[in-house]
């Protein structure tokens, strides 16, 4: 009987302790769909810390995503609209700019009009 009571008390303590753990950010699913990359973007200097790797195209026709650089983070709420932040902790995604197209997950082209921003 003592063993059963001890078991239930340990179970109760375990439930209470596990439910009091603060919630953390859920990790991003891999691989990330390139259309989901928008919002606050931190341009990572190290490839191993990046969420995605992109290549900047010279031609709009070859890019998978047209990107507009937004000045206000509140308006970066659609695919292709990026607010470039200098704070890694405030970023939705960390992006590494690849020099070689072969290592990139997708390619981007910077545009001047937010109306045409988005993915193909």
PDB file of C-alpha atoms in Angstrom:
ATOM      1  CA  UNK A   1       0.000   0.000   0.000  1.00  0.00           C
ATOM      2  CA  UNK A   2       2.875   2.347   0.796  1.00  0.00           C
ATOM      3  CA  UNK A   3       4.399   1.623  -2.606  1.00  0.00           C
ATOM      4  CA  UNK A   4       1.174   2.564  -4.379  1.00  0.00           C
ATOM      5  CA  UNK A   5       0.863   5.812  -2.387  1.00  0.00           C
ATOM      6  CA  UNK A   6       4.500   6.643  -3.103  1.00  0.00           C
ATOM      7  CA  UNK A   7       3.948   5.977  -6.819  1.00  0.00           C
ATOM      8  CA  UNK A   8       0.946   8.320  -7.004  1.00  0.00           C
ATOM      9  CA  UNK A   9       2.700  11.066  -5.053  1.00  0.00           C
ATOM     10  CA  UNK A  10       5.728  10.897  -7.374  1.00  0.00           C
ATOM     11  CA  UNK A  11       3.406  10.910 -10.388  1.00  0.00           C
ATOM     12  CA  UNK A  12       1.589  13.984  -9.044  1.00  0.00           C
ATOM     13  CA  UNK A  13       4.874  15.798  -8.388  1.00  0.00           C
ATOM     14  CA  UNK A  14       6.074  14.926 -11.892  1.00  0.00           C
ATOM     15  CA  UNK A  15       2.901  16.310 -13.475  1.00  0.00           C
ATOM     16  CA  UNK A  16       3.080  19.519 -11.454  1.00  0.00           C
ATOM     17  CA  UNK A  17       6.773  20.061 -12.235  1.00  0.00           C
ATOM     18  CA  UNK A  18       6.430  19.338 -15.939  1.00  0.00           C
ATOM     19  CA  UNK A  19       3.455  21.671 -16.318  1.00  0.00           C
ATOM     20  CA  UNK A  20       5.305  24.551 -14.686  1.00  0.00           C
ATOM     21  CA  UNK A  21       8.095  24.543 -17.265  1.00  0.00           C
ATOM     22  CA  UNK A  22       7.865  27.736 -19.344  1.00  0.00           C
ATOM     23  CA  UNK A  23       6.986  27.336 -22.987  1.00  0.00           C
ATOM     24  CA  UNK A  24       9.812  27.797 -25.447  1.00  0.00           C
ATOM     25  CA  UNK A  25       9.752  28.637 -29.105  1.00  0.00           C
ATOM     26  CA  UNK A  26       9.016  25.577 -31.145  1.00  0.00           C
ATOM     27  CA  UNK A  27      11.780  24.755 -33.592  1.00  0.00           C
ATOM     28  CA  UNK A  28      11.096  25.453 -37.242  1.00  0.00           C
ATOM     29  CA  UNK A  29      10.188  22.424 -39.291  1.00  0.00           C
ATOM     30  CA  UNK A  30      12.776  21.339 -41.802  1.00  0.00           C
ATOM     31  CA  UNK A  31      12.964  21.803 -44.688  1.00  0.00           C
ATOM     32  CA  UNK A  32      11.402  25.247 -44.634  1.00  0.00           C
ATOM     33  CA  UNK A  33       9.104  26.134 -47.520  1.00  0.00           C
ATOM     34  CA  UNK A  34      10.596  29.226 -49.131  1.00  0.00           C
ATOM     35  CA  UNK A  35       7.178  30.908 -49.335  1.00  0.00           C
ATOM     36  CA  UNK A  36       7.051  30.932 -45.527  1.00  0.00           C
ATOM     37  CA  UNK A  37      10.193  33.089 -45.255  1.00  0.00           C
ATOM     38  CA  UNK A  38       9.012  36.622 -44.510  1.00  0.00           C
ATOM     39  CA  UNK A  39       8.898  39.070 -41.632  1.00  0.00           C
ATOM     40  CA  UNK A  40      11.959  40.077 -39.655  1.00  0.00           C
ATOM     41  CA  UNK A  41      15.048  38.650 -41.350  1.00  0.00           C
ATOM     42  CA  UNK A  42      18.550  38.534 -39.909  1.00  0.00           C
ATOM     43  CA  UNK A  43      21.321  38.198 -42.469  1.00  0.00           C
ATOM     44  CA  UNK A  44      23.533  35.560 -40.901  1.00  0.00           C
ATOM     45  CA  UNK A  45      27.283  35.642 -41.391  1.00  0.00           C
ATOM     46  CA  UNK A  46      27.803  31.961 -40.595  1.00  0.00           C
ATOM     47  CA  UNK A  47      26.097  29.333 -42.753  1.00  0.00           C
ATOM     48  CA  UNK A  48      25.711  26.852 -39.895  1.00  0.00           C
ATOM     49  CA  UNK A  49      23.462  29.201 -37.886  1.00  0.00           C
ATOM     50  CA  UNK A  50      21.110  30.036 -40.757  1.00  0.00           C
ATOM     51  CA  UNK A  51      17.561  28.729 -41.157  1.00  0.00           C
ATOM     52  CA  UNK A  52      17.749  29.060 -44.940  1.00  0.00           C
ATOM     53  CA  UNK A  53      20.427  29.736 -47.544  1.00  0.00           C
ATOM     54  CA  UNK A  54      19.587  31.961 -50.512  1.00  0.00           C
ATOM     55  CA  UNK A  55      21.281  33.113 -53.663  1.00  0.00           C
ATOM     56  CA  UNK A  56      20.697  36.627 -55.028  1.00  0.00           C
ATOM     57  CA  UNK A  57      19.860  36.404 -58.723  1.00  0.00           C
ATOM     58  CA  UNK A  58      20.832  39.077 -61.225  1.00  0.00           C
ATOM     59  CA  UNK A  59      17.731  38.376 -63.291  1.00  0.00           C
ATOM     60  CA  UNK A  60      14.160  38.517 -62.032  1.00  0.00           C
ATOM     61  CA  UNK A  61      13.073  35.667 -64.275  1.00  0.00           C
ATOM     62  CA  UNK A  62      15.383  33.124 -62.659  1.00  0.00           C
ATOM     63  CA  UNK A  63      14.461  33.875 -59.033  1.00  0.00           C
ATOM     64  CA  UNK A  64      12.021  31.762 -57.048  1.00  0.00           C
ATOM     65  CA  UNK A  65      11.075  34.734 -54.854  1.00  0.00           C
ATOM     66  CA  UNK A  66      10.877  38.463 -55.439  1.00  0.00           C
ATOM     67  CA  UNK A  67      11.842  40.253 -52.219  1.00  0.00           C
ATOM     68  CA  UNK A  68      10.955  43.785 -51.161  1.00  0.00           C
ATOM     69  CA  UNK A  69      13.000  45.278 -48.313  1.00  0.00           C
ATOM     70  CA  UNK A  70      10.491  46.880 -45.942  1.00  0.00           C
ATOM     71  CA  UNK A  71      11.508  49.698 -43.605  1.00  0.00           C
ATOM     72  CA  UNK A  72       8.879  48.851 -40.978  1.00  0.00           C
ATOM     73  CA  UNK A  73       8.686  45.400 -39.369  1.00  0.00           C
ATOM     74  CA  UNK A  74       4.913  45.661 -38.979  1.00  0.00           C
ATOM     75  CA  UNK A  75       4.389  45.691 -42.743  1.00  0.00           C
ATOM     76  CA  UNK A  76       6.571  42.628 -43.381  1.00  0.00           C
ATOM     77  CA  UNK A  77       3.627  40.266 -43.117  1.00  0.00           C
ATOM     78  CA  UNK A  78       3.449  38.591 -46.532  1.00  0.00           C
ATOM     79  CA  UNK A  79       5.749  36.288 -48.501  1.00  0.00           C
ATOM     80  CA  UNK A  80       8.534  38.219 -50.158  1.00  0.00           C
ATOM     81  CA  UNK A  81       8.376  41.218 -47.837  1.00  0.00           C
ATOM     82  CA  UNK A  82      11.413  41.276 -45.575  1.00  0.00           C
ATOM     83  CA  UNK A  83      12.359  43.607 -42.774  1.00  0.00           C
ATOM     84  CA  UNK A  84      16.127  43.307 -42.341  1.00  0.00           C
ATOM     85  CA  UNK A  85      16.962  43.437 -38.636  1.00  0.00           C
ATOM     86  CA  UNK A  86      20.346  43.788 -36.979  1.00  0.00           C
ATOM     87  CA  UNK A  87      19.222  41.838 -33.903  1.00  0.00           C
ATOM     88  CA  UNK A  88      19.354  38.061 -34.309  1.00  0.00           C
ATOM     89  CA  UNK A  89      16.971  37.507 -31.386  1.00  0.00           C
ATOM     90  CA  UNK A  90      14.181  39.563 -32.950  1.00  0.00           C
ATOM     91  CA  UNK A  91      14.306  37.764 -36.307  1.00  0.00           C
ATOM     92  CA  UNK A  92      11.698  35.337 -37.592  1.00  0.00           C
ATOM     93  CA  UNK A  93      14.272  33.752 -39.887  1.00  0.00           C
ATOM     94  CA  UNK A  94      18.039  33.791 -40.177  1.00  0.00           C
ATOM     95  CA  UNK A  95      19.149  33.907 -43.804  1.00  0.00           C
ATOM     96  CA  UNK A  96      22.597  33.242 -45.190  1.00  0.00           C
ATOM     97  CA  UNK A  97      23.469  34.742 -48.585  1.00  0.00           C
ATOM     98  CA  UNK A  98      25.292  32.117 -50.662  1.00  0.00           C
ATOM     99  CA  UNK A  99      27.941  33.084 -53.183  1.00  0.00           C
ATOM    100  CA  UNK A 100      27.437  29.819 -55.063  1.00  0.00           C
ATOM    101  CA  UNK A 101      23.964  29.066 -56.482  1.00  0.00           C
ATOM    102  CA  UNK A 102      24.474  25.312 -55.994  1.00  0.00           C
ATOM    103  CA  UNK A 103      24.533  25.606 -52.197  1.00  0.00           C
ATOM    104  CA  UNK A 104      21.413  27.772 -51.940  1.00  0.00           C
ATOM    105  CA  UNK A 105      17.980  26.394 -51.080  1.00  0.00           C
ATOM    106  CA  UNK A 106      16.263  29.001 -53.253  1.00  0.00           C
ATOM    107  CA  UNK A 107      17.053  32.194 -55.116  1.00  0.00           C
ATOM    108  CA  UNK A 108      15.764  35.720 -54.585  1.00  0.00           C
ATOM    109  CA  UNK A 109      15.647  38.947 -56.548  1.00  0.00           C
ATOM    110  CA  UNK A 110      15.271  42.336 -54.849  1.00  0.00           C
ATOM    111  CA  UNK A 111      12.487  44.507 -56.255  1.00  0.00           C
ATOM    112  CA  UNK A 112      11.415  48.122 -55.658  1.00  0.00           C
ATOM    113  CA  UNK A 113       7.647  47.633 -55.450  1.00  0.00           C
ATOM    114  CA  UNK A 114       5.972  45.631 -52.647  1.00  0.00           C
ATOM    115  CA  UNK A 115       3.018  44.799 -54.901  1.00  0.00           C
ATOM    116  CA  UNK A 116       5.116  42.370 -56.911  1.00  0.00           C
ATOM    117  CA  UNK A 117       6.818  40.714 -53.921  1.00  0.00           C
ATOM    118  CA  UNK A 118       6.162  37.036 -53.367  1.00  0.00           C
ATOM    119  CA  UNK A 119       7.097  33.545 -54.400  1.00  0.00           C
ATOM    120  CA  UNK A 120       6.529  31.676 -57.637  1.00  0.00           C
TER     121      UNK A 120
END
